[in-house]
Tab-separated table of C-alpha atoms (C1' of nucleotides) in Angstrom:
chain	number	residue	atom	x	y	z
C	1	MET	CA	0.000	0.000	0.000
C	2	LYS	CA	1.162	3.453	-0.801
C	3	ILE	CA	1.471	6.519	1.297
C	4	GLN	CA	-1.586	8.534	0.474
C	5	SER	CA	-1.379	11.635	2.541
C	6	PHE	CA	1.140	14.375	3.150
C	7	LYS	CA	0.789	16.590	6.223
C	8	PHE	CA	1.848	20.211	5.839
C	9	ASN	CA	2.019	20.722	9.569
C	10	GLU	CA	4.579	18.134	10.365
C	11	ARG	CA	8.245	17.718	9.681
C	12	GLY	CA	10.255	14.948	8.110
C	13	LEU	CA	8.893	11.470	8.341
C	14	ASN	CA	5.974	12.650	10.437
C	15	ARG	CA	4.588	14.066	7.217
C	16	PHE	CA	3.969	10.561	5.974
C	17	PHE	CA	3.652	8.511	9.146
C	18	GLY	CA	2.178	8.747	12.574
C	19	PRO	CA	4.739	9.730	15.221
C	20	LEU	CA	5.361	6.200	16.460
C	21	GLU	CA	5.417	4.815	12.950
C	22	ALA	CA	7.961	7.434	12.000
C	23	LYS	CA	10.263	6.560	14.900
C	24	ILE	CA	10.045	2.893	14.024
C	25	MET	CA	10.844	3.475	10.363
C	26	ASP	CA	13.761	5.588	11.430
C	27	ILE	CA	15.123	2.876	13.666
C	28	LEU	CA	14.704	0.233	11.009
C	29	TRP	CA	16.525	2.334	8.465
C	30	SER	CA	19.577	1.765	10.605
C	31	GLY	CA	19.297	-1.954	9.984
C	32	GLU	CA	17.138	-5.044	10.160
C	33	LYS	CA	15.757	-5.553	13.645
C	34	SER	CA	13.369	-7.659	15.699
C	35	ILE	CA	10.412	-6.221	17.536
C	36	LYS	CA	12.322	-6.453	20.759
C	37	ASP	CA	15.286	-4.604	19.288
C	38	VAL	CA	13.028	-1.787	18.214
C	39	GLN	CA	11.168	-1.736	21.470
C	40	GLN	CA	14.393	-1.485	23.436
C	41	GLU	CA	15.570	1.309	21.207
C	42	LEU	CA	12.350	3.215	21.778
C	43	GLU	CA	12.533	2.484	25.492
C	44	LYS	CA	15.662	4.599	25.718
C	45	GLU	CA	13.572	7.679	25.173
C	46	LYS	CA	10.313	6.697	26.741
C	47	ALA	CA	8.615	3.700	28.329
C	48	THR	CA	7.188	1.729	25.448
C	49	ASN	CA	5.000	-1.329	25.480
C	50	PHE	CA	6.261	-4.306	23.513
C	51	ASN	CA	2.840	-5.092	22.110
C	52	THR	CA	2.321	-1.538	20.981
C	53	VAL	CA	5.502	-1.720	18.972
C	54	MET	CA	4.521	-5.102	17.578
C	55	THR	CA	1.120	-3.904	16.493
C	56	VAL	CA	2.471	-0.869	14.733
C	57	MET	CA	5.236	-2.842	13.056
C	58	ASN	CA	2.785	-5.417	11.785
C	59	ARG	CA	0.608	-2.646	10.435
C	60	LEU	CA	3.587	-1.237	8.617
C	61	VAL	CA	4.084	-4.660	7.074
C	62	GLU	CA	0.447	-4.688	5.969
C	63	LYS	CA	0.938	-1.275	4.453
C	64	GLY	CA	3.864	-2.610	2.485
C	65	MET	CA	6.415	-0.417	4.191
C	66	LEU	CA	8.263	-3.238	5.952
C	67	THR	CA	9.092	-6.835	5.189
C	68	LYS	CA	9.028	-9.499	7.842
C	69	ARG	CA	11.594	-12.269	7.796
C	70	PRO	CA	10.883	-15.055	10.289
C	71	GLU	CA	13.910	-16.778	11.762
C	72	GLY	CA	13.053	-19.344	14.366
C	73	ARG	CA	10.613	-17.835	16.824
C	74	THR	CA	11.711	-14.337	16.076
C	75	SER	CA	10.926	-12.217	13.064
C	76	PHE	CA	13.180	-9.573	11.656
C	77	PHE	CA	11.857	-6.464	10.000
C	78	ARG	CA	13.341	-4.362	7.281
C	79	PRO	CA	12.043	-1.381	5.279
C	80	VAL	CA	11.084	-2.242	1.719
C	81	LEU	CA	12.698	0.957	0.493
C	82	THR	CA	15.815	2.644	1.761
C	83	ARG	CA	15.303	6.015	3.309
C	84	GLU	CA	16.652	7.644	0.179
C	85	GLU	CA	14.421	5.590	-2.094
C	86	PHE	CA	11.467	6.383	0.040
C	87	LEU	CA	12.037	10.127	0.167
C	88	ASN	CA	12.867	10.134	-3.499
C	89	THR	CA	9.666	8.354	-4.376
C	90	GLN	CA	7.581	10.623	-2.241
C	91	SER	CA	9.177	13.746	-3.602
C	92	LYS	CA	8.615	12.567	-7.126
C	93	GLU	CA	4.990	11.720	-6.573
C	94	MET	CA	4.342	14.956	-4.768
C	95	THR	CA	5.919	16.981	-7.516
C	96	GLN	CA	4.005	15.150	-10.171
C	97	GLU	CA	0.747	15.663	-8.341
C	98	LEU	CA	1.559	19.294	-7.836
C	99	VAL	CA	2.119	19.913	-11.512
C	100	ASP	CA	-0.870	17.803	-12.496
C	101	GLU	CA	-3.067	19.664	-10.100
C	102	PHE	CA	-1.829	23.202	-10.414
C	103	GLY	CA	0.031	23.350	-13.708
C	104	SER	CA	1.463	26.754	-14.456
C	105	VAL	CA	0.544	28.116	-11.060
C	106	ALA	CA	2.881	25.581	-9.518
C	107	VAL	CA	5.677	26.642	-11.832
C	108	SER	CA	5.633	30.175	-10.520
C	109	HIS	CA	5.697	28.930	-7.006
C	110	MET	CA	8.635	26.689	-7.700
C	111	ILE	CA	10.833	29.640	-8.461
C	112	GLU	CA	9.615	31.567	-5.478
C	113	ALA	CA	10.234	28.607	-3.251
C	114	LEU	CA	13.704	28.122	-4.630
C	115	ASP	CA	14.387	31.805	-4.335
C	116	GLU	CA	13.815	31.782	-0.629
C	117	ALA	CA	15.575	28.521	-0.223
C	118	ASP	CA	18.848	28.552	-2.010
C	119	GLU	CA	20.459	30.227	-4.946
C	120	ALA	CA	22.323	27.092	-5.898
C	121	LEU	CA	19.081	25.261	-6.448
C	122	VAL	CA	18.029	27.720	-9.114
C	123	ALA	CA	21.290	27.104	-10.913
C	124	GLN	CA	20.651	23.429	-10.688
C	125	LEU	CA	17.214	23.895	-12.106
C	126	GLU	CA	18.631	25.914	-14.957
C	127	GLN	CA	21.081	23.162	-15.716
C	128	LYS	CA	18.264	20.639	-15.700
C	129	ILE	CA	16.391	22.703	-18.246
C	130	LYS	CA	19.438	22.826	-20.466
C	131	GLU	CA	19.696	19.062	-20.396
C	132	TRP	CA	16.030	18.748	-20.996
C	133	LYS	CA	16.303	20.906	-24.133
C	134	LYS	CA	19.086	18.769	-25.501
C	135	ASP	CA	16.898	15.697	-25.397
C	136	ARG	CA	14.286	17.289	-27.602
W	1	MET	CA	-7.468	26.392	10.999
W	2	LYS	CA	-5.417	25.509	7.990
W	3	ILE	CA	-5.697	22.656	5.614
W	4	GLN	CA	-3.158	20.224	6.873
W	5	SER	CA	-3.228	17.260	4.608
W	6	PHE	CA	-2.915	16.613	0.906
W	7	LYS	CA	-4.145	13.308	-0.455
W	8	PHE	CA	-2.220	11.828	-3.373
W	9	ASN	CA	-5.039	9.498	-4.311
W	10	GLU	CA	-7.706	12.035	-4.890
W	11	ARG	CA	-8.357	14.696	-7.464
W	12	GLY	CA	-9.081	18.384	-7.242
W	13	LEU	CA	-10.699	19.636	-4.113
W	14	ASN	CA	-10.984	16.125	-2.749
W	15	ARG	CA	-7.260	16.347	-2.121
W	16	PHE	CA	-7.884	18.893	0.604
W	17	PHE	CA	-11.412	18.147	1.722
W	18	GLY	CA	-13.659	15.226	2.386
W	19	PRO	CA	-15.987	14.450	-0.531
W	20	LEU	CA	-18.992	16.232	0.939
W	21	GLU	CA	-16.884	19.127	2.119
W	22	ALA	CA	-15.481	19.463	-1.374
W	23	LYS	CA	-18.910	19.582	-2.988
W	24	ILE	CA	-20.043	22.191	-0.491
W	25	MET	CA	-17.020	24.397	-1.072
W	26	ASP	CA	-17.592	24.089	-4.761
W	27	ILE	CA	-21.186	25.187	-4.449
W	28	LEU	CA	-20.299	28.086	-2.205
W	29	TRP	CA	-17.678	29.295	-4.626
W	30	SER	CA	-20.560	30.077	-6.951
W	31	GLY	CA	-21.898	32.527	-4.384
W	32	GLU	CA	-23.033	33.098	-0.840
W	33	LYS	CA	-25.717	30.625	0.159
W	34	SER	CA	-27.809	29.400	3.063
W	35	ILE	CA	-27.693	25.838	4.307
W	36	LYS	CA	-30.967	25.148	2.589
W	37	ASP	CA	-29.640	26.529	-0.699
W	38	VAL	CA	-26.663	24.212	-0.502
W	39	GLN	CA	-28.733	21.258	0.549
W	40	GLN	CA	-31.091	21.724	-2.382
W	41	GLU	CA	-28.181	21.999	-4.749
W	42	LEU	CA	-26.733	18.756	-3.419
W	43	GLU	CA	-30.146	17.137	-3.536
W	44	LYS	CA	-30.130	17.437	-7.308
W	45	GLU	CA	-27.492	14.764	-7.485
W	46	LYS	CA	-28.336	12.643	-4.512
W	47	ALA	CA	-30.706	12.587	-1.547
W	48	THR	CA	-29.005	14.657	1.116
W	49	ASN	CA	-30.009	15.282	4.690
W	50	PHE	CA	-30.332	18.907	5.694
W	51	ASN	CA	-28.649	18.373	9.030
W	52	THR	CA	-25.738	16.583	7.455
W	53	VAL	CA	-25.119	19.602	5.278
W	54	MET	CA	-25.480	21.889	8.266
W	55	THR	CA	-23.004	19.945	10.356
W	56	VAL	CA	-20.404	19.892	7.645
W	57	MET	CA	-20.857	23.571	6.864
W	58	ASN	CA	-20.479	24.504	10.506
W	59	ARG	CA	-17.343	22.408	10.686
W	60	LEU	CA	-15.993	24.270	7.685
W	61	VAL	CA	-16.657	27.499	9.572
W	62	GLU	CA	-14.761	26.134	12.577
W	63	LYS	CA	-11.894	25.248	10.281
W	64	GLY	CA	-11.838	28.806	9.021
W	65	MET	CA	-12.809	27.882	5.487
W	66	LEU	CA	-16.214	29.584	5.553
W	67	THR	CA	-17.678	32.662	7.156
W	68	LYS	CA	-21.202	32.691	8.494
W	69	ARG	CA	-23.341	35.800	8.159
W	70	PRO	CA	-26.611	35.656	10.126
W	71	GLU	CA	-29.526	37.495	8.586
W	72	GLY	CA	-32.763	37.127	10.532
W	73	ARG	CA	-33.302	33.438	11.238
W	74	THR	CA	-31.166	32.344	8.358
W	75	SER	CA	-27.403	32.341	8.074
W	76	PHE	CA	-25.508	32.785	4.851
W	77	PHE	CA	-22.164	31.166	4.213
W	78	ARG	CA	-19.293	32.271	2.063
W	79	PRO	CA	-15.767	30.928	1.508
W	80	VAL	CA	-13.064	32.973	3.176
W	81	LEU	CA	-10.868	32.643	0.121
W	82	THR	CA	-11.896	32.582	-3.506
W	83	ARG	CA	-11.258	29.352	-5.331
W	84	GLU	CA	-8.258	30.917	-7.022
W	85	GLU	CA	-6.854	32.247	-3.787
W	86	PHE	CA	-7.349	28.917	-2.150
W	87	LEU	CA	-5.685	26.876	-4.868
W	88	ASN	CA	-2.935	29.434	-5.138
W	89	THR	CA	-2.259	29.292	-1.433
W	90	GLN	CA	-2.247	25.540	-1.341
W	91	SER	CA	0.029	25.261	-4.337
W	92	LYS	CA	2.427	27.724	-2.812
W	93	GLU	CA	2.534	25.986	0.521
W	94	MET	CA	2.959	22.599	-1.077
W	95	THR	CA	5.791	23.806	-3.236
W	96	GLN	CA	7.501	25.461	-0.333
W	97	GLU	CA	7.168	22.360	1.793
W	98	LEU	CA	8.470	20.262	-1.032
W	99	VAL	CA	11.593	22.325	-1.431
W	100	ASP	CA	12.094	22.631	2.310
W	101	GLU	CA	11.705	18.934	2.759
W	102	PHE	CA	13.503	17.541	-0.252
W	103	GLY	CA	15.737	20.339	-1.499
W	104	SER	CA	17.683	19.485	-4.605
W	105	VAL	CA	15.950	16.166	-5.020
W	106	ALA	CA	12.729	18.040	-5.555
W	107	VAL	CA	14.324	20.208	-8.196
W	108	SER	CA	15.137	17.251	-10.385
W	109	HIS	CA	11.639	15.982	-10.025
W	110	MET	CA	10.189	19.296	-10.985
W	111	ILE	CA	11.751	19.134	-14.410
W	112	GLU	CA	10.715	15.543	-14.891
W	113	ALA	CA	7.195	16.380	-13.898
W	114	LEU	CA	7.075	19.320	-16.242
W	115	ASP	CA	8.557	17.230	-18.986
W	116	GLU	CA	5.728	14.770	-18.868
W	117	ALA	CA	3.213	17.514	-18.418
W	118	ASP	CA	3.716	20.232	-20.906
W	119	GLU	CA	6.467	21.783	-22.944
W	120	ALA	CA	5.043	25.245	-22.495
W	121	LEU	CA	5.479	24.992	-18.757
W	122	VAL	CA	9.197	24.487	-19.119
W	123	ALA	CA	9.381	27.635	-21.219
W	124	GLN	CA	7.466	29.443	-18.534
W	125	LEU	CA	9.840	28.197	-15.908
W	126	GLU	CA	12.766	29.347	-17.980
W	127	GLN	CA	11.231	32.784	-18.254
W	128	LYS	CA	10.742	32.863	-14.507
W	129	ILE	CA	14.381	32.107	-13.977
W	130	LYS	CA	15.344	34.932	-16.297
W	131	GLU	CA	13.260	37.360	-14.300
W	132	TRP	CA	14.634	36.011	-11.102
W	133	LYS	CA	18.187	36.655	-12.297
W	134	LYS	CA	17.371	40.222	-13.161
W	135	ASP	CA	16.296	40.931	-9.626
W	136	ARG	CA	19.625	39.911	-8.217
H	1	DT	C1'	-52.514	28.107	19.591
H	2	DC	C1'	-50.219	25.127	16.530
H	3	DC	C1'	-47.343	24.125	12.758
H	4	DT	C1'	-43.345	24.971	9.927
H	5	DT	C1'	-38.676	26.498	9.267
H	6	DG	C1'	-33.976	27.029	10.689
H	7	DC	C1'	-30.803	25.838	13.679
H	8	DA	C1'	-28.278	23.622	17.945
H	9	DT	C1'	-27.154	19.597	20.257
H	10	DT	C1'	-25.926	15.215	20.279
H	11	DA	C1'	-25.011	10.840	18.599
H	12	DC	C1'	-23.324	7.079	15.827
H	13	DC	C1'	-20.466	4.946	12.061
H	14	DC	C1'	-16.018	4.201	9.817
H	15	DA	C1'	-10.997	4.569	9.201
H	16	DT	C1'	-6.467	5.591	11.046
H	17	DT	C1'	-3.137	5.612	14.725
H	18	DG	C1'	-1.462	4.817	19.414
H	19	DT	C1'	-2.116	1.943	23.216
H	20	DA	C1'	-2.170	-2.326	25.702
H	21	DG	C1'	-4.365	-6.728	27.924
H	22	DT	C1'	-5.008	-11.552	27.325
H	23	DG	C1'	-4.244	-15.814	25.112
H	24	DT	C1'	-1.324	-19.142	22.570
H	25	DT	C1'	2.740	-21.340	20.820
H	26	DT	C1'	7.196	-23.171	21.346
H	27	DA	C1'	12.033	-23.533	22.414
H	28	DA	C1'	14.754	-24.160	26.129
H	29	DA	C1'	15.667	-25.066	31.019
H	30	DC	C1'	14.998	-27.936	34.704
L	1	DG	C1'	8.456	-34.520	30.038
L	2	DT	C1'	6.806	-30.893	32.360
L	3	DT	C1'	7.386	-26.019	33.343
L	4	DT	C1'	8.562	-21.431	32.049
L	5	DA	C1'	9.421	-17.422	29.529
L	6	DA	C1'	9.936	-15.308	25.038
L	7	DA	C1'	7.685	-14.147	20.927
L	8	DC	C1'	3.744	-13.584	18.911
L	9	DA	C1'	-1.525	-13.496	17.723
L	10	DC	C1'	-5.791	-11.726	18.751
L	11	DT	C1'	-8.579	-8.419	20.371
L	12	DA	C1'	-10.079	-4.253	22.143
L	13	DC	C1'	-10.233	0.614	23.379
L	14	DA	C1'	-9.340	5.680	22.904
L	15	DA	C1'	-8.769	9.828	20.019
L	16	DT	C1'	-9.309	12.124	15.743
L	17	DG	C1'	-11.511	13.442	11.269
L	18	DG	C1'	-15.238	13.011	8.275
L	19	DG	C1'	-20.087	11.564	6.898
L	20	DT	C1'	-24.574	10.777	8.578
L	21	DA	C1'	-28.710	11.831	10.935
L	22	DA	C1'	-32.282	11.910	15.022
L	23	DT	C1'	-34.063	14.878	18.414
L	24	DG	C1'	-35.263	19.091	20.247
L	25	DC	C1'	-35.801	24.117	20.604
L	26	DA	C1'	-37.095	28.821	19.096
L	27	DA	C1'	-39.456	32.083	16.455
L	28	DG	C1'	-42.648	33.580	12.985
L	29	DG	C1'	-46.967	32.836	10.330
L	30	DA	C1'	-51.592	30.576	9.698
DNA sequence: TCCTTGCATTACCCATTGTAGTGTTTAAAC
DNA sequence: GTTTAAACACTACAATGGGTAATGCAAGGA
């Protein structure tokens, strides 16, 4: 299942996940782990129930975000996409949707957004356009 | 209250609102209307309970999307922003968030998205960059 | 006075997310 | 081989957001 909602209010992974989900994804992007591993990691910051972690992790599997690899009695979980792949995918989809939905209005806003953000990004964009023209 | 979530799956206003909310906003963007006006408009397509419409409209007021103007026993509702203002605002916020969140990755995706969308948009973007450079 | 109209209050349903109790399986320890 | 504890399954509940609607009140007109 795909991510289907982007929250303006939040930051980082919390834009795509609930807060606990986000923490779990983050932990699993540091390597394959069992439920207990994750729970202990979370415990460092705040008392966390094992079953809570299990439930959320299993839901993430159902959503297609994690894979579950049983090994004996214990299962090990791993994100389907790397963090980079994930963010890349999301960014791409978002951008596509933005242009589909808003067309030329979005284009104006892109420049404005880049303007406030970083001069180097505009240069990069310019370069991209150059390449794009070559392929025509 | 601001819109705080953008749904990839949906189209148009349904990206920002629930389906009934979206229809109501749409109707109100054609002019100030009472609950009954809106309900009758909705009724044309599908049986619609008056109170359902009322509840949703009042929620839209709470969210800051509509203003309510009492006149005698009847209240009249009007969107706070015009459709154009609303879409413009959303597009701007989305774009800003995108750049904030993904930086240069987003830039690449912008071009790709434009590529698939429309050649004219790339030209527009190029023009925007030119203007941007002038202001430096 | 009584009925109709407009609205307020309140509620229930469903989905998502965070939370956690209870029950079951099974490997390992005794 | 029976007990125990770890891992897990199953289930449920709360909060939130959105769609739905019943009930009840208030005020104006017949």
